[in-house]
Short mmCIF file of C-alpha atoms in Angstrom, two decimals:
data_model
loop_
_atom_site.label_atom_id
_atom_site.label_comp_id
_atom_site.label_asym_id
_atom_site.label_seq_id
_atom_site.Cartn_x
_atom_site.Cartn_y
_atom_site.Cartn_z
CA UNK A 1 -4.45 0.40 3.64
CA UNK A 2 -6.82 0.12 0.90
CA UNK A 3 -9.97 1.96 0.04
CA UNK A 4 -12.03 -1.14 1.04
CA UNK A 5 -11.31 -1.69 4.56
CA UNK A 6 -14.69 -3.48 5.56
CA UNK A 7 -16.34 -5.24 2.66
CA UNK A 8 -16.37 -5.82 -1.18
CA UNK A 9 -17.61 -2.94 -2.98
CA UNK A 10 -20.85 -3.15 -4.99
CA UNK A 11 -21.96 -1.51 -8.04
CA UNK A 12 -24.72 0.61 -6.51
CA UNK A 13 -22.15 2.01 -4.09
CA UNK A 14 -20.07 3.40 -7.07
CA UNK A 15 -22.96 4.57 -9.50
CA UNK A 16 -24.11 7.44 -7.31
CA UNK A 17 -20.97 9.60 -7.47
CA UNK A 18 -20.83 12.44 -4.86
CA UNK A 19 -19.16 15.77 -4.80
CA UNK A 20 -15.49 16.69 -5.04
CA UNK A 21 -13.56 16.39 -1.84
CA UNK A 22 -12.37 19.30 0.19
CA UNK A 23 -8.45 19.52 0.23
CA UNK A 24 -7.06 18.72 3.63
CA UNK A 25 -4.05 19.95 5.29
CA UNK A 26 -1.17 17.75 6.30
CA UNK A 27 0.19 16.96 9.81
CA UNK A 28 2.92 15.14 11.51
CA UNK A 29 2.58 11.51 12.90
CA UNK A 30 2.65 10.56 16.58
CA UNK A 31 4.99 7.67 17.40
CA UNK A 32 3.18 4.33 18.58
CA UNK A 33 2.52 4.75 22.24
CA UNK A 34 0.55 3.25 24.97
CA UNK A 35 -1.74 6.08 25.15
CA UNK A 36 -3.42 8.40 22.65
CA UNK A 37 -2.10 11.84 22.87
CA UNK A 38 -3.28 14.56 20.55
CA UNK A 39 -1.24 14.58 17.37
CA UNK A 40 1.53 17.06 16.97
CA UNK A 41 1.47 18.83 13.56
CA UNK A 42 4.82 19.64 12.02
CA UNK A 43 5.04 20.65 8.29
CA UNK A 44 8.44 20.33 6.75
CA UNK A 45 9.41 22.98 4.31
CA UNK A 46 8.91 22.08 0.66
CA UNK A 47 12.28 23.83 -0.04
CA UNK A 48 14.29 21.67 2.16
CA UNK A 49 17.06 20.04 0.13
CA UNK A 50 19.00 18.04 2.69
CA UNK A 51 18.37 15.58 5.49
CA UNK A 52 16.78 17.05 8.66
CA UNK A 53 15.32 15.53 11.86
CA UNK A 54 12.15 13.52 11.42
CA UNK A 55 9.03 13.75 13.48
CA UNK A 56 9.62 10.14 14.55
CA UNK A 57 12.42 11.49 16.76
CA UNK A 58 15.79 10.05 17.65
CA UNK A 59 17.27 7.86 14.88
CA UNK A 60 15.14 9.08 11.98
CA UNK A 61 15.70 11.69 9.43
CA UNK A 62 13.79 12.96 6.44
CA UNK A 63 14.43 14.68 3.19
CA UNK A 64 11.71 16.49 1.09
CA UNK A 65 11.93 15.87 -2.58
CA UNK A 66 10.68 18.37 -5.12
CA UNK A 67 8.74 16.77 -7.98
CA UNK A 68 7.27 18.35 -11.09
CA UNK A 69 4.07 20.33 -10.46
CA UNK A 70 0.68 18.74 -11.42
CA UNK A 71 -2.70 20.25 -12.07
CA UNK A 72 -3.08 20.95 -8.35
CA UNK A 73 0.10 22.82 -8.01
CA UNK A 74 3.53 22.17 -6.41
CA UNK A 75 4.33 18.49 -5.47
CA UNK A 76 6.74 16.84 -3.25
CA UNK A 77 7.59 13.43 -1.84
CA UNK A 78 9.42 12.64 1.39
CA UNK A 79 11.97 10.06 2.07
CA UNK A 80 12.69 9.02 5.72
CA UNK A 81 15.87 7.20 6.73
CA UNK A 82 16.61 5.22 9.85
CA UNK A 83 19.75 6.53 11.28
CA UNK A 84 20.85 4.44 14.24
CA UNK A 85 23.74 5.67 16.26
CA UNK A 86 25.47 2.24 16.33
CA UNK A 87 27.07 0.80 13.13
CA UNK A 88 24.86 -1.62 11.26
CA UNK A 89 26.19 -5.31 11.09
CA UNK A 90 24.54 -8.46 10.00
CA UNK A 91 23.85 -10.68 6.97
CA UNK A 92 22.27 -7.91 5.05
CA UNK A 93 24.86 -5.28 5.58
CA UNK A 94 25.15 -4.56 1.87
CA UNK A 95 21.43 -4.00 1.51
CA UNK A 96 19.40 -0.88 1.09
CA UNK A 97 15.58 -1.10 1.85
CA UNK A 98 12.96 1.30 0.53
CA UNK A 99 9.48 0.89 1.93
CA UNK A 100 6.25 2.36 0.34
CA UNK A 101 3.00 2.58 2.26
CA UNK A 102 -0.52 1.86 1.17
CA UNK A 103 -3.63 3.88 0.69
CA UNK A 104 -4.74 6.49 3.40
CA UNK A 105 -1.38 5.79 5.12
CA UNK A 106 2.18 7.05 5.82
CA UNK A 107 5.31 5.64 7.40
CA UNK A 108 5.29 5.47 11.30
CA UNK A 109 6.33 1.78 11.88
CA UNK A 110 9.58 2.43 13.59
CA UNK A 111 9.84 -1.36 14.61
CA UNK A 112 9.90 -2.19 10.96
CA UNK A 113 12.99 -0.05 10.43
CA UNK A 114 14.58 -1.72 13.61
CA UNK A 115 13.92 -5.19 12.24
CA UNK A 116 15.84 -4.39 8.99
CA UNK A 117 18.58 -2.57 10.98
CA UNK A 118 18.85 -5.90 13.03
CA UNK A 119 19.78 -7.76 9.84
CA UNK A 120 22.37 -5.00 9.17
CA UNK A 121 20.28 -3.24 6.21
CA UNK A 122 19.95 0.41 5.76
CA UNK A 123 16.19 1.15 5.96
CA UNK A 124 14.35 3.99 4.12
CA UNK A 125 10.61 4.77 3.69
CA UNK A 126 8.78 6.95 1.24
CA UNK A 127 5.70 9.09 1.88
CA UNK A 128 4.36 9.40 -1.71
CA UNK A 129 2.95 12.63 -3.02
CA UNK A 130 -0.22 13.83 -1.28
CA UNK A 131 0.36 11.41 1.67
CA UNK A 132 1.70 11.97 5.18
CA UNK A 133 4.72 14.17 5.29
CA UNK A 134 4.09 15.00 1.56
CA UNK A 135 0.53 16.13 1.79
CA UNK A 136 -0.09 19.89 1.28
CA UNK A 137 -3.29 21.85 2.03
CA UNK A 138 -4.07 22.50 -1.59
CA UNK A 139 -4.03 18.81 -2.59
CA UNK A 140 -6.53 16.12 -2.89
CA UNK A 141 -5.24 13.45 -0.45
CA UNK A 142 -3.70 10.44 -2.28
CA UNK A 143 -4.88 11.43 -5.72
CA UNK A 144 -3.16 10.33 -8.93
CA UNK A 145 -4.80 9.39 -12.20
CA UNK A 146 -2.08 6.80 -13.20
CA UNK A 147 0.01 4.62 -10.94
CA UNK A 148 2.98 5.26 -13.33
CA UNK A 149 2.94 8.79 -11.97
CA UNK A 150 4.73 7.34 -8.92
CA UNK A 151 7.81 6.76 -10.99
CA UNK A 152 8.82 10.34 -10.36
CA UNK A 153 8.37 9.80 -6.61
CA UNK A 154 10.37 6.45 -6.74
CA UNK A 155 13.13 7.75 -8.90
CA UNK A 156 13.65 10.79 -6.63
CA UNK A 157 13.80 8.70 -3.58
CA UNK A 158 16.18 6.09 -5.09
CA UNK A 159 18.43 9.06 -6.27
CA UNK A 160 18.45 10.36 -2.62
CA UNK A 161 19.56 6.92 -1.24
CA UNK A 162 22.11 6.28 -3.92
CA UNK A 163 20.24 3.99 -6.25
CA UNK A 164 19.33 6.45 -9.14
CA UNK A 165 19.45 5.37 -12.68
CA UNK A 166 22.89 6.98 -13.35
CA UNK A 167 24.34 6.19 -10.10
CA UNK A 168 26.64 3.12 -9.48
CA UNK A 169 26.22 1.49 -6.21
CA UNK A 170 27.88 -1.77 -4.74
CA UNK A 171 24.96 -2.04 -2.44
CA UNK A 172 21.78 -4.17 -3.31
CA UNK A 173 18.33 -2.66 -3.27
CA UNK A 174 15.18 -4.28 -1.75
CA UNK A 175 11.79 -2.81 -2.36
CA UNK A 176 9.07 -3.33 0.30
CA UNK A 177 5.49 -2.23 -0.27
CA UNK A 178 2.17 -2.51 1.64
CA UNK A 179 -1.27 -2.82 0.06
CA UNK A 180 -1.47 -0.22 -2.84
CA UNK A 181 2.26 0.41 -2.23
CA UNK A 182 2.79 -3.39 -3.05
CA UNK A 183 0.73 -2.92 -6.29
CA UNK A 184 2.74 0.21 -7.37
CA UNK A 185 6.11 -1.50 -6.55
CA UNK A 186 5.18 -4.62 -8.49
CA UNK A 187 4.15 -2.70 -11.60
CA UNK A 188 7.41 -0.52 -11.26
CA UNK A 189 9.66 -3.53 -10.75
CA UNK A 190 8.14 -5.20 -13.93
CA UNK A 191 8.82 -2.14 -15.99
CA UNK A 192 12.37 -1.67 -14.59
CA UNK A 193 14.16 -5.11 -14.77
CA UNK A 194 17.50 -5.32 -13.03
CA UNK A 195 17.01 -2.42 -10.71
CA UNK A 196 16.04 -4.42 -7.57
CA UNK A 197 17.62 -7.59 -5.75
CA UNK A 198 14.32 -8.60 -4.21
CA UNK A 199 10.71 -7.39 -3.64
CA UNK A 200 8.90 -7.85 -0.46
CA UNK A 201 5.19 -7.30 -0.38
CA UNK A 202 3.10 -6.91 2.74
CA UNK A 203 -0.52 -7.74 1.90
CA UNK A 204 -0.32 -6.16 -1.65
CA UNK A 205 -3.58 -5.18 -3.23
CA UNK A 206 -3.29 -7.17 -6.34
CA UNK A 207 -6.87 -7.82 -7.17
CA UNK A 208 -10.12 -6.04 -6.69
CA UNK A 209 -12.41 -7.40 -3.98
CA UNK A 210 -15.15 -9.52 -5.41
CA UNK A 211 -12.52 -11.07 -7.82
CA UNK A 212 -11.87 -10.24 -11.45
CA UNK A 213 -15.52 -10.40 -12.46
CA UNK A 214 -16.29 -7.53 -10.16
CA UNK A 215 -13.33 -5.49 -11.56
CA UNK A 216 -14.26 -6.23 -15.20
CA UNK A 217 -17.90 -5.16 -14.44
CA UNK A 218 -16.93 -1.86 -12.83
CA UNK A 219 -13.78 -0.88 -14.76
CA UNK A 220 -15.66 0.68 -17.84
CA UNK A 221 -17.76 2.88 -15.67
CA UNK A 222 -14.75 4.04 -13.72
CA UNK A 223 -12.94 4.83 -16.87
CA UNK A 224 -15.88 6.85 -18.12
CA UNK A 225 -16.15 8.74 -14.69
CA UNK A 226 -12.44 9.31 -14.66
CA UNK A 227 -12.61 10.97 -18.05
CA UNK A 228 -15.35 13.45 -17.19
CA UNK A 229 -15.53 13.66 -13.43
CA UNK A 230 -11.96 12.51 -12.40
CA UNK A 231 -11.96 14.08 -8.82
CA UNK A 232 -15.53 13.55 -7.79
CA UNK A 233 -15.83 11.92 -4.45
CA UNK A 234 -16.95 8.23 -4.37
CA UNK A 235 -19.24 7.11 -1.58
CA UNK A 236 -17.25 6.07 1.50
CA UNK A 237 -17.84 2.62 2.62
CA UNK A 238 -15.05 2.19 5.15
CA UNK A 239 -16.82 1.84 8.53
CA UNK A 240 -13.52 2.25 10.40
CA UNK A 241 -13.25 -1.44 11.40
CA UNK A 242 -9.73 -1.67 10.45
CA UNK A 243 -8.72 1.44 12.58
CA UNK A 244 -10.71 -0.19 15.42
CA UNK A 245 -8.46 -3.36 15.22
CA UNK A 246 -5.34 -1.12 15.55
CA UNK A 247 -5.91 1.98 17.50
CA UNK A 248 -5.21 2.15 21.25
CA UNK A 249 -8.44 3.94 21.88
CA UNK A 250 -10.22 0.68 20.75
CA UNK A 251 -8.17 -1.80 22.45
CA UNK A 252 -5.36 -2.00 19.86
CA UNK A 253 -1.66 -1.46 20.08
CA UNK A 254 -1.08 1.65 18.07
CA UNK A 255 -1.42 5.39 17.80
CA UNK A 256 -0.83 7.42 14.65
CA UNK A 257 -1.90 10.81 13.14
CA UNK A 258 -5.44 10.62 12.22
CA UNK A 259 -5.20 13.43 9.62
CA UNK A 260 -2.62 11.54 7.68
CA UNK A 261 -4.30 8.26 8.38
CA UNK A 262 -8.01 8.91 8.98
CA UNK A 263 -10.18 6.36 10.67
CA UNK A 264 -12.39 6.13 7.65
CA UNK A 265 -9.75 6.41 4.96
CA UNK A 266 -9.46 9.24 2.41
CA UNK A 267 -12.27 9.88 -0.01
CA UNK A 268 -11.51 7.87 -3.23
CA UNK A 269 -12.12 9.33 -6.70
CA UNK A 270 -12.98 7.88 -10.07
CA UNK A 271 -9.57 8.61 -11.72
CA UNK A 272 -7.77 7.08 -8.77
CA UNK A 273 -9.88 3.91 -8.68
CA UNK A 274 -9.59 3.57 -12.42
CA UNK A 275 -5.73 3.61 -12.05
CA UNK A 276 -5.98 0.91 -9.41
CA UNK A 277 -8.16 -1.21 -11.61
CA UNK A 278 -5.83 -0.83 -14.47
CA UNK A 279 -3.02 -2.01 -12.19
CA UNK A 280 -5.04 -5.04 -11.26
CA UNK A 281 -5.76 -5.89 -14.88
CA UNK A 282 -1.98 -5.76 -15.63
CA UNK A 283 -1.27 -8.15 -12.75
CA UNK A 284 -4.07 -10.46 -13.96
CA UNK A 285 -2.57 -10.55 -17.50
CA UNK A 286 0.80 -11.50 -15.77
CA UNK A 287 3.91 -9.66 -14.94
CA UNK A 288 7.51 -10.62 -15.43
CA UNK A 289 9.36 -9.54 -12.30
CA UNK A 290 12.78 -11.15 -12.50
CA UNK A 291 13.81 -10.49 -8.86
CA UNK A 292 12.47 -12.96 -6.23
CA UNK A 293 9.24 -11.90 -4.66
CA UNK A 294 8.15 -12.51 -1.14
CA UNK A 295 4.42 -12.09 -0.27
CA UNK A 296 3.10 -11.79 3.23
CA UNK A 297 -0.70 -12.48 3.66
CA UNK A 298 -3.06 -12.91 6.44
CA UNK A 299 -4.42 -16.50 6.86
CA UNK A 300 -8.06 -15.38 6.48
CA UNK A 301 -10.12 -12.36 5.59
CA UNK A 302 -13.12 -10.94 7.49
CA UNK A 303 -15.07 -8.73 5.07
CA UNK A 304 -18.52 -7.69 6.03
CA UNK A 305 -20.69 -4.70 7.09
CA UNK A 306 -20.94 -5.76 10.71
CA UNK A 307 -18.18 -5.62 13.50
CA UNK A 308 -17.04 -8.93 14.75
CA UNK A 309 -14.06 -9.64 17.11
CA UNK A 310 -12.35 -11.95 14.57
CA UNK A 311 -11.65 -8.79 12.63
CA UNK A 312 -8.84 -8.23 15.19
CA UNK A 313 -7.12 -11.34 13.81
CA UNK A 314 -7.98 -10.95 10.06
CA UNK A 315 -7.48 -8.96 7.07
CA UNK A 316 -10.51 -6.71 6.81
CA UNK A 317 -9.30 -4.94 3.61
CA UNK A 318 -8.59 -7.69 1.14
CA UNK A 319 -9.81 -10.99 -0.09
CA UNK A 320 -6.61 -12.82 0.71
CA UNK A 321 -7.56 -15.96 -1.22
CA UNK A 322 -7.77 -13.83 -4.44
CA UNK A 323 -4.53 -11.96 -3.68
CA UNK A 324 -2.72 -15.19 -3.11
CA UNK A 325 -3.74 -16.54 -6.60
CA UNK A 326 -2.80 -13.08 -8.15
CA UNK A 327 0.56 -13.22 -6.48
CA UNK A 328 1.56 -16.22 -8.55
CA UNK A 329 1.28 -14.10 -11.61
CA UNK A 330 4.04 -11.60 -10.52
CA UNK A 331 6.99 -13.56 -11.82
CA UNK A 332 8.77 -16.85 -12.00
CA UNK A 333 10.09 -16.78 -8.36
CA UNK A 334 7.19 -16.04 -5.94
CA UNK A 335 6.91 -17.04 -2.31
CA UNK A 336 3.57 -16.66 -0.56
CA UNK A 337 3.50 -16.89 3.20
CA UNK A 338 0.18 -16.90 5.05
CA UNK A 339 0.38 -15.59 8.58
CA UNK A 340 -2.22 -16.90 11.17
CA UNK A 341 -4.10 -14.15 13.12
CA UNK A 342 -2.40 -11.42 11.11
CA UNK A 343 -4.26 -8.12 10.27
CA UNK A 344 -4.01 -6.28 6.94
CA UNK A 345 -0.68 -4.70 7.70
CA UNK A 346 1.19 -7.74 8.92
CA UNK A 347 3.73 -5.49 10.66
CA UNK A 348 0.84 -4.02 12.79
CA UNK A 349 -0.36 -7.48 14.01
CA UNK A 350 -0.14 -8.64 17.63
CA UNK A 351 3.51 -9.09 18.88
CA UNK A 352 3.58 -12.85 18.79
CA UNK A 353 2.15 -12.75 15.21
CA UNK A 354 4.74 -10.24 14.14
CA UNK A 355 7.41 -12.26 15.54
CA UNK A 356 6.32 -15.32 13.57
CA UNK A 357 5.88 -13.28 10.42
CA UNK A 358 9.36 -11.81 10.80
CA UNK A 359 10.88 -15.21 11.28
CA UNK A 360 9.44 -16.38 7.87
CA UNK A 361 10.75 -13.27 6.10
CA UNK A 362 14.16 -13.73 7.66
CA UNK A 363 14.26 -17.36 6.53
CA UNK A 364 13.41 -16.24 3.06
CA UNK A 365 15.94 -13.50 3.06
CA UNK A 366 18.65 -16.06 4.11
CA UNK A 367 17.84 -18.05 0.97
CA UNK A 368 17.47 -15.24 -1.59
CA UNK A 369 19.23 -12.06 -0.40
CA UNK A 370 21.54 -12.52 2.46
#
């Protein structure tokens, strides 16, 4: 999920920077359910070295990965793996998948793991530093000043699943990223040619809302703010409409931990937004991802300050037309699939929409991966 879940950001919104955010404590997610029970908080030990049961329950395990400390102190990432009891068989039985979430998010989509398992693939997900399972009480949620910092998280996760730089595996690696995770993985795949067999992007945040002119106008101000006031809190403009399309409380299908995935998102900071804008600029200049790329996007956007029921069947975070254009600059082999009635996270769309989207991905995988 991106910072801008409701409408394009405007210059006046960002000129008046607020106060620094108060660090929040982490908690554990609640599995998708027909009702909305209170979240159960479970904090894995940062010292955990091996695999242990995950809060998603049976069939899921997690491993905490120690990373180099940063200015806020100790840092970890967390890799989650799907561990079904029955052997995996299918056309992708030599594939390992690593999924990376978006902004103000974490991994809880058990049905996504089951989709990949149905193809025979081994599924893993990464909660990046300062998100979800990896968020600690002394940290600014989601904060980094450079998307390249996530190289440490990704390399630690790849090492844990057998695809480290010095490891030799006869299995193929597929990376899957949502929103800011899609941007992060696109930049990583461009910098690390030959490491992945394919890249699957679920509504990747490849361009700033309001197009490149808006990005070019605001980037210098964000760079200046990032230099002198990097962790000040930017004004929140998320009105909670995206959460309203998803949560069972408001007629949606899903429940999740609202500490790890707040209804109005985490507070954004100048340094973080400057890093995002730098990533957008790199995509606009053009990347050279040699692996085939699949891009899922909703058919339409619904960006605006007022609630409308069409938001339940639209992307309320991204300008999908702009992203579709930017996707073509990722590399020489890019497939863009527009999904009618999908929401920002395609995998959280209505069941029939998900089924159609998965069918398109499966067809693409048969041509490029399986």
